[in-house]
Structures are given as structure tokens and as C-alpha cells.
Amino acid sequence: GIATGRASGALVGGAIGGLVATSWGTGDEWFPIAGRWWLGDAIGVLVVATPILAWLHPPRFAPRQGALLIAATTASAMAIVLVPALAWHHPLVYAVLPVLMWAAVRGGVRTVTIAGLGVAFAVDWAAVTGRASQLLDDGTRGEQLVQVQLFLAVTLLAALLLAVEVIERRRTEAELLAAEQERHGA
């Protein structure tokens, strides 16, 4: 379960991070290729392992997620990355934050992790196809890679923390309701 999620996340994240860093980098940036690999690996663990763990061990008091909610949230988050990379050429990547926050409140951990995975693959696709410069306005290609990766990691962590807070609130409310019912029933 947990070991599989961590191992899968590290392996897939390392491969994706290495591929993106190699294909996006030009070799003359300030951030060496080894640095981009470990960053990609760390984000891979976050992006790949969290959905595995969320589906293997769903939180008891998490909001109910329907397949339509998860698909719509993931599609919206991915569109924020893909539209500028394909057609519009105006950075929107920061708009992923409110989408993932909404996912945390309405859909819980599972929705956040699946949407985060979709966004990560959309960013990776933009990087591999040479369109990632459309995601941010300034900096060299290497700096843009680091900025996008760090932004996605912070955004995903913030959304996961909010999802956990929602779960804790729901758990506390359920415990209070059970205590109230027990007091009135006794």
C-alpha cells in the first residue's frame, strides 16, 4: 500500500522529471540538470504517490466525490495549462490554485490528487513539446521549469492541507453530533 505508493511515485517522478528536465533544458541555465532531476523526483512522489494513497486508503470523513466532479475538476485544471500552451499564449498557470482549492472543499483529497496529477502531466506535455515558455512570462527555460514545478508543488500541498482540514471539520462535526445524540438518548 503505502510503500508501493512511495516507490511508484519516486520511480515515475524521477523518470518524468528527468525527461522534462532533459528536453526542456538547454544546458546553460543556473540550475544544473541534477537539481532538476531531484526536484522532478520530489514532485513526482507528491503528484503520483498521493493519488495512489488517496485511492488505497480513502479518508473516512472525506466529501463524496462523483466521477463527474473529479473529471470536470481535472479537465478544468488541465485546460488552464493547455490552452495557453496551445493557442492563447497568455500565462494562466496561477489560475490552477483556485481550481484545486475548490476541489479540496467540494471533492476532497481524491479530487485534489487526480486534478494535480492531470495538471502535472499537462505541464510535462507542454515542456516536452516545447510549449512550456507559454506558461510563464519571464526567466530562462531552466528558471521557468523550476518556477512551474515549485508552484505546482506548493499549490498541490496547499490544496491537500485544505482537504485535510475539511475532513477534520467533518470528523469533529460527526463526533459532536454522535455525542449530542447519545446525550439525548440516554
XYZ file of N, CA and C in Angstrom:
558
model
N 0.807 -1.175 0.000
C 0.000 0.000 0.000
C 0.856 1.246 0.000
N 1.257 1.687 1.197
C 1.996 2.936 1.326
C 3.368 2.816 0.681
N 4.053 1.702 0.891
C 5.380 1.514 0.289
C 5.288 1.487 -1.230
N 4.246 0.851 -1.757
C 4.051 0.816 -3.205
C 3.833 2.217 -3.749
N 3.011 3.009 -3.057
C 2.761 4.387 -3.484
C 4.022 5.221 -3.488
N 4.814 5.091 -2.443
C 6.064 5.858 -2.370
C 7.047 5.409 -3.446
N 7.193 4.115 -3.626
C 8.138 3.603 -4.626
C 7.684 3.979 -6.034
N 6.400 3.807 -6.315
C 5.882 4.167 -7.642
C 6.052 5.649 -7.902
N 5.741 6.459 -6.896
C 5.888 7.907 -7.054
C 7.317 8.305 -7.351
N 8.259 7.710 -6.620
C 9.666 8.044 -6.831
C 10.144 7.612 -8.216
N 9.797 6.410 -8.629
C 10.233 5.909 -9.939
C 9.619 6.709 -11.083
N 8.306 6.876 -11.037
C 7.631 7.611 -12.112
C 8.052 9.077 -12.087
N 8.106 9.652 -10.891
C 8.513 11.054 -10.782
C 9.918 11.295 -11.286
N 10.827 10.390 -10.947
C 12.197 10.525 -11.426
C 12.288 10.438 -12.929
N 11.556 9.495 -13.513
C 11.567 9.351 -14.973
C 10.962 10.572 -15.654
N 9.817 11.024 -15.154
C 9.165 12.195 -15.752
C 10.018 13.438 -15.545
N 10.519 13.627 -14.306
C 11.358 14.791 -14.030
C 12.606 14.815 -14.886
N 13.237 13.670 -15.048
C 14.429 13.599 -15.888
C 14.128 13.880 -17.349
N 13.032 13.317 -17.851
C 12.641 13.555 -19.243
C 12.346 15.024 -19.479
N 11.568 15.619 -18.578
C 11.213 17.029 -18.738
C 12.447 17.904 -18.611
N 13.280 17.644 -17.605
C 14.476 18.466 -17.409
C 15.418 18.364 -18.599
N 15.564 17.174 -19.140
C 16.456 16.984 -20.277
C 15.912 17.637 -21.533
N 14.610 17.469 -21.790
C 14.049 18.010 -23.028
C 13.814 19.506 -22.950
N 13.564 20.040 -21.762
C 13.286 21.465 -21.641
C 14.572 22.265 -21.486
N 15.554 21.696 -20.811
C 16.778 22.431 -20.519
C 17.666 22.574 -21.735
N 18.433 23.674 -21.714
C 19.390 23.904 -22.797
C 20.818 23.713 -22.328
N 21.010 23.479 -21.040
C 22.344 23.226 -20.521
C 23.082 24.452 -20.039
N 22.571 25.665 -20.308
C 23.296 26.856 -19.889
C 22.578 27.625 -18.775
N 21.589 27.027 -18.150
C 20.878 27.710 -17.080
C 21.652 27.625 -15.773
N 21.193 28.391 -14.802
C 21.833 28.428 -13.493
C 21.565 27.167 -12.688
N 20.514 26.465 -13.004
C 20.131 25.298 -12.205
C 20.597 24.049 -12.928
N 21.593 23.326 -12.397
C 22.136 22.172 -13.113
C 21.111 21.049 -13.270
N 21.367 20.198 -14.238
C 20.439 19.108 -14.571
C 20.176 18.216 -13.360
N 21.170 17.974 -12.525
C 20.958 17.132 -11.332
C 19.922 17.764 -10.413
N 19.948 19.076 -10.303
C 18.971 19.762 -9.472
C 17.562 19.600 -10.002
N 17.423 19.660 -11.310
C 16.093 19.488 -11.899
C 15.614 18.049 -11.721
N 16.512 17.090 -11.720
C 16.109 15.690 -11.531
C 15.554 15.479 -10.139
N 16.253 15.951 -9.090
C 15.752 15.710 -7.736
C 14.456 16.456 -7.513
N 14.327 17.656 -8.090
C 13.084 18.404 -7.949
C 11.947 17.660 -8.636
N 12.203 17.150 -9.842
C 11.187 16.366 -10.544
C 10.830 15.105 -9.791
N 11.822 14.479 -9.173
C 11.579 13.272 -8.394
C 10.726 13.581 -7.173
N 11.046 14.655 -6.460
C 10.272 15.027 -5.274
C 8.833 15.362 -5.656
N 8.655 16.099 -6.722
C 7.300 16.438 -7.164
C 6.592 15.190 -7.671
N 7.342 14.282 -8.289
C 6.743 13.023 -8.738
C 6.189 12.215 -7.593
N 6.903 12.187 -6.473
C 6.395 11.486 -5.297
C 5.103 12.139 -4.838
N 5.094 13.459 -4.795
C 3.894 14.185 -4.374
C 2.735 13.967 -5.344
N 3.005 14.074 -6.637
C 1.952 14.019 -7.645
C 1.472 12.596 -7.918
N 2.372 11.630 -7.908
C 1.992 10.252 -8.243
C 1.602 9.446 -7.006
N 2.322 9.605 -5.918
C 2.035 8.798 -4.731
C 0.746 9.214 -4.037
N 0.429 10.510 -4.031
C -0.764 10.943 -3.311
C -2.062 10.383 -3.891
N -2.245 10.324 -5.219
C -3.485 9.694 -5.701
C -3.537 8.199 -5.384
N -2.387 7.543 -5.453
C -2.360 6.111 -5.128
C -2.796 5.912 -3.678
N -2.228 6.692 -2.785
C -2.576 6.564 -1.369
C -4.021 6.990 -1.104
N -4.475 8.044 -1.778
C -5.854 8.515 -1.573
C -6.871 7.473 -2.025
N -6.558 6.705 -3.050
C -7.492 5.685 -3.537
C -7.360 4.382 -2.766
N -6.146 4.072 -2.278
C -5.977 2.851 -1.488
C -6.503 3.005 -0.063
N -6.361 4.198 0.497
C -6.762 4.458 1.879
C -7.582 5.748 1.942
N -8.833 5.716 1.463
C -9.631 6.946 1.466
C -9.959 7.388 2.896
N -9.886 8.679 3.142
C -10.239 9.184 4.470
C -11.724 8.940 4.770
N -12.018 8.592 6.006
C -13.373 8.206 6.397
C -14.376 9.345 6.249
N -14.010 10.554 6.591
C -14.957 11.668 6.593
C -14.774 12.604 5.389
N -14.142 12.128 4.351
C -13.933 12.947 3.160
C -15.254 13.182 2.438
N -15.371 14.328 1.770
C -16.576 14.557 0.971
C -16.703 13.484 -0.113
N -17.932 13.172 -0.474
C -18.172 12.191 -1.535
C -17.785 12.808 -2.875
N -17.018 12.040 -3.644
C -16.590 12.508 -4.951
C -17.245 11.650 -6.019
N -17.974 12.289 -6.891
C -18.508 11.578 -8.028
C -17.510 11.623 -9.167
N -17.619 10.674 -10.059
C -16.698 10.625 -11.211
C -16.816 11.892 -12.059
N -18.016 12.435 -12.186
C -18.211 13.646 -12.982
C -17.491 14.839 -12.345
N -17.572 14.969 -11.017
C -16.885 16.052 -10.319
C -15.378 15.942 -10.498
N -14.861 14.747 -10.340
C -13.419 14.539 -10.495
C -12.986 14.835 -11.929
N -13.739 14.342 -12.902
C -13.392 14.564 -14.311
C -13.481 16.047 -14.678
N -14.525 16.727 -14.239
C -14.692 18.147 -14.567
C -13.602 18.999 -13.922
N -13.273 18.708 -12.692
C -12.215 19.452 -11.997
C -10.869 19.214 -12.663
N -10.582 17.973 -12.984
C -9.314 17.649 -13.641
C -9.235 18.302 -15.015
N -10.311 18.239 -15.785
C -10.331 18.858 -17.119
C -10.153 20.372 -17.019
N -10.795 21.001 -16.052
C -10.647 22.451 -15.879
C -9.214 22.821 -15.527
N -8.631 22.094 -14.594
C -7.258 22.383 -14.177
C -6.277 22.161 -15.330
N -6.479 21.101 -16.087
C -5.597 20.830 -17.235
C -5.774 21.883 -18.329
N -6.995 22.336 -18.540
C -7.251 23.357 -19.567
C -6.521 24.653 -19.250
N -6.413 24.975 -17.972
C -5.700 26.191 -17.566
C -4.246 26.131 -18.029
N -3.685 24.954 -18.084
C -2.299 24.779 -18.539
C -2.241 24.639 -20.056
N -3.147 23.868 -20.625
C -3.057 23.534 -22.049
C -3.482 24.659 -22.989
N -4.485 25.433 -22.625
C -4.961 26.497 -23.521
C -3.854 27.502 -23.832
N -3.152 28.052 -22.821
C -2.053 28.963 -23.159
C -0.934 28.286 -23.946
N -0.660 27.032 -23.633
C 0.412 26.323 -24.327
C 0.063 26.068 -25.787
N -1.216 25.914 -26.085
C -1.636 25.592 -27.454
C -2.057 26.797 -28.284
N -2.778 27.732 -27.685
C -3.413 28.730 -28.527
C -3.318 30.167 -28.037
N -3.554 30.398 -26.791
C -3.779 31.757 -26.332
C -2.500 32.528 -26.034
N -1.474 31.881 -25.594
C -0.148 32.449 -25.333
C -0.134 33.537 -24.265
N -1.036 33.446 -23.311
C -1.023 34.308 -22.133
C -1.018 33.388 -20.913
N -0.041 33.537 -20.027
C 0.073 32.630 -18.889
C -1.178 32.626 -18.002
N -1.636 31.442 -17.668
C -2.770 31.255 -16.767
C -2.461 30.270 -15.649
N -1.255 29.754 -15.594
C -0.948 28.646 -14.691
C -1.340 28.951 -13.246
N -1.318 30.212 -12.854
C -1.661 30.562 -11.474
C -3.150 30.357 -11.183
N -3.957 30.261 -12.206
C -5.389 30.005 -12.014
C -5.652 28.558 -11.579
N -4.635 27.727 -11.591
C -4.788 26.356 -11.091
C -5.078 26.373 -9.589
N -4.524 27.340 -8.874
C -4.702 27.412 -7.422
C -6.175 27.440 -7.000
N -7.012 28.356 -7.503
C -8.416 28.330 -7.064
C -9.154 27.062 -7.486
N -8.789 26.477 -8.609
C -9.441 25.230 -9.033
C -9.136 24.112 -8.038
N -7.875 23.993 -7.633
C -7.515 22.947 -6.672
C -8.068 23.242 -5.281
N -8.195 24.500 -4.912
C -8.804 24.830 -3.621
C -10.287 24.458 -3.630
N -10.954 24.754 -4.728
C -12.361 24.358 -4.865
C -12.469 22.841 -4.805
N -11.557 22.156 -5.457
C -11.551 20.686 -5.424
C -11.378 20.176 -3.997
N -10.558 20.848 -3.204
C -10.331 20.426 -1.824
C -11.605 20.531 -0.995
N -12.347 21.605 -1.192
C -13.563 21.823 -0.410
C -14.701 20.929 -0.888
N -14.883 20.816 -2.183
C -16.019 20.079 -2.736
C -15.747 18.592 -2.934
N -14.526 18.244 -3.295
C -14.253 16.860 -3.655
C -13.298 16.114 -2.760
N -12.573 16.824 -1.928
C -11.672 16.164 -1.005
C -10.341 15.755 -1.613
N -9.653 14.927 -0.868
C -8.294 14.521 -1.202
C -8.226 13.822 -2.559
N -9.160 12.950 -2.829
C -9.113 12.213 -4.104
C -9.215 13.163 -5.298
N -10.124 14.105 -5.239
C -10.291 15.037 -6.355
C -9.052 15.901 -6.527
N -8.496 16.387 -5.422
C -7.281 17.213 -5.486
C -6.133 16.422 -6.107
N -5.956 15.182 -5.676
C -4.805 14.419 -6.170
C -4.938 14.063 -7.644
N -6.137 13.730 -8.083
C -6.326 13.406 -9.506
C -6.163 14.660 -10.367
N -6.743 15.783 -9.914
C -6.576 17.035 -10.662
C -5.110 17.451 -10.683
N -4.410 17.290 -9.560
C -2.981 17.613 -9.511
C -2.168 16.747 -10.455
N -2.513 15.486 -10.530
C -1.841 14.578 -11.461
C -2.083 15.026 -12.907
N -3.315 15.393 -13.206
C -3.635 15.881 -14.557
C -2.857 17.138 -14.906
N -2.772 18.069 -13.963
C -2.023 19.313 -14.197
C -0.546 19.007 -14.413
N 0.008 18.113 -13.607
C 1.424 17.769 -13.756
C 1.704 17.181 -15.132
N 0.824 16.303 -15.601
C 1.034 15.736 -16.933
C 0.833 16.776 -18.032
N -0.077 17.723 -17.822
C -0.256 18.801 -18.804
C 0.999 19.675 -18.873
N 1.565 20.005 -17.720
C 2.808 20.794 -17.692
C 3.947 20.007 -18.331
N 4.037 18.721 -18.015
C 5.075 17.892 -18.625
C 4.923 17.842 -20.135
N 3.685 17.709 -20.607
C 3.454 17.699 -22.053
C 3.886 19.021 -22.668
N 3.518 20.134 -22.017
C 3.915 21.450 -22.537
C 5.436 21.574 -22.578
N 6.119 21.046 -21.566
C 7.579 21.125 -21.523
C 8.214 20.275 -22.607
N 7.751 19.048 -22.756
C 8.337 18.125 -23.718
C 8.098 18.587 -25.157
N 6.964 19.215 -25.416
C 6.648 19.669 -26.777
C 7.175 21.065 -27.081
N 7.890 21.662 -26.131
C 8.490 22.968 -26.369
C 7.535 24.135 -26.195
N 6.402 23.924 -25.573
C 5.415 24.989 -25.386
C 5.391 25.549 -23.964
N 6.258 25.088 -23.107
C 6.222 25.483 -21.699
C 6.545 26.948 -21.488
N 7.240 27.573 -22.419
C 7.537 29.002 -22.259
C 6.259 29.834 -22.275
N 5.153 29.251 -22.719
C 3.867 29.951 -22.706
C 3.234 29.952 -21.309
N 3.773 29.166 -20.385
C 3.184 29.061 -19.050
C 3.617 30.185 -18.125
N 4.809 30.748 -18.347
C 5.334 31.846 -17.542
C 5.917 32.899 -18.473
N 5.901 34.139 -18.023
C 6.371 35.236 -18.861
C 7.879 35.430 -18.875
N 8.534 35.234 -17.754
C 9.929 35.637 -17.687
C 10.845 34.506 -17.230
N 12.138 34.754 -17.404
C 13.151 33.795 -16.991
C 13.617 32.929 -18.149
N 14.745 32.274 -17.907
C 15.248 31.326 -18.891
C 14.395 30.069 -18.836
N 14.604 29.181 -19.765
C 13.828 27.934 -19.782
C 14.032 27.131 -18.502
N 15.246 27.066 -18.017
C 15.522 26.339 -16.778
C 14.855 26.987 -15.583
N 14.896 28.312 -15.518
C 14.231 29.017 -14.423
C 12.715 28.824 -14.490
N 12.171 28.843 -15.696
C 10.733 28.620 -15.853
C 10.346 27.222 -15.380
N 11.164 26.230 -15.710
C 10.902 24.856 -15.275
C 10.842 24.780 -13.760
N 11.826 25.351 -13.096
C 11.864 25.326 -11.642
C 10.675 26.080 -11.065
N 10.357 27.244 -11.612
C 9.243 28.039 -11.108
C 7.910 27.299 -11.248
N 7.686 26.680 -12.379
C 6.431 25.945 -12.590
C 6.371 24.744 -11.648
N 7.464 23.999 -11.521
C 7.469 22.837 -10.643
C 7.226 23.240 -9.194
N 7.894 24.275 -8.723
C 7.698 24.724 -7.352
C 6.287 25.254 -7.135
N 5.767 26.000 -8.107
C 4.395 26.496 -7.990
C 3.406 25.340 -7.875
N 3.560 24.336 -8.722
C 2.647 23.194 -8.670
C 2.775 22.446 -7.348
N 3.987 22.287 -6.844
C 4.170 21.591 -5.569
C 3.504 22.356 -4.432
N 3.726 23.661 -4.362
C 3.133 24.475 -3.298
C 1.608 24.493 -3.428
N 1.118 24.625 -4.643
C -0.328 24.647 -4.877
C -0.962 23.327 -4.475
N -0.358 22.228 -4.867
C -0.901 20.919 -4.529
C -0.855 20.681 -3.020
N 0.238 21.053 -2.380
C 0.331 20.900 -0.923
C -0.713 21.759 -0.203
N -0.913 22.995 -0.665
C -1.917 23.861 -0.044
C -3.316 23.266 -0.197
N -3.620 22.751 -1.376
C -4.935 22.144 -1.604
C -5.109 20.883 -0.760
N -4.060 20.087 -0.636
C -4.140 18.895 0.208
C -4.340 19.254 1.677
N -3.658 20.289 2.144
C -3.844 20.733 3.526
C -5.284 21.211 3.755
N -5.830 21.942 2.801
C -7.222 22.379 2.917
C -8.166 21.176 2.918
N -7.910 20.192 2.083
C -8.740 18.979 2.050
C -8.692 18.252 3.389
N -7.516 18.191 3.997
C -7.379 17.554 5.307
C -8.151 18.350 6.360
N -8.103 19.661 6.286
C -8.861 20.493 7.224
C -10.366 20.258 7.070
N -10.835 20.116 5.842
C -12.253 19.827 5.595
C -12.618 18.480 6.220
N -11.764 17.491 6.046
C -12.005 16.167 6.623
C -12.047 16.253 8.148
N -11.114 16.980 8.742
C -11.081 17.130 10.197
C -12.343 17.815 10.705
N -12.782 18.826 9.985
C -14.011 19.519 10.388
C -15.206 18.578 10.318
N -15.295 17.810 9.253
C -16.399 16.858 9.109
C -16.345 15.782 10.199
N -15.147 15.330 10.548
C -14.990 14.341 11.615
C -15.449 14.912 12.947
N -15.013 16.131 13.247
C -15.397 16.778 14.502
C -16.906 16.981 14.578
N -17.511 17.419 13.471
C -18.961 17.604 13.451
C -19.692 16.282 13.668
N -19.200 15.208 13.078
C -19.830 13.892 13.255
C -19.706 13.429 14.702
N -18.542 13.652 15.318
C -18.357 13.277 16.717
C -19.258 14.088 17.633
N -19.390 15.380 17.368
C -20.271 16.216 18.181
C -21.728 15.786 18.031
N -22.127 15.476 16.813
C -23.492 15.013 16.572
C -23.743 13.688 17.286
N -22.799 12.765 17.234
C -22.950 11.481 17.918
C -23.022 11.676 19.431
N -22.207 12.573 19.972
C -22.241 12.845 21.412
C -23.564 13.474 21.815
N -24.069 14.368 20.982
C -25.368 15.012 21.241
C -26.503 13.983 21.196
N -26.460 13.113 20.221
C -27.494 12.071 20.127
C -27.421 11.106 21.308
N -26.217 10.778 21.739
C -26.050 9.892 22.878
C -26.563 10.555 24.154
N -26.292 11.821 24.304
C -26.743 12.544 25.497
C -28.269 12.623 25.552
N -28.899 12.862 24.402
C -30.358 12.940 24.354
C -31.013 11.572 24.424
N -30.313 10.542 23.993
C -30.845 9.182 24.013
C -30.699 8.516 25.369
N -29.772 8.994 26.172
C -29.502 8.354 27.474
C -30.375 8.870 28.572
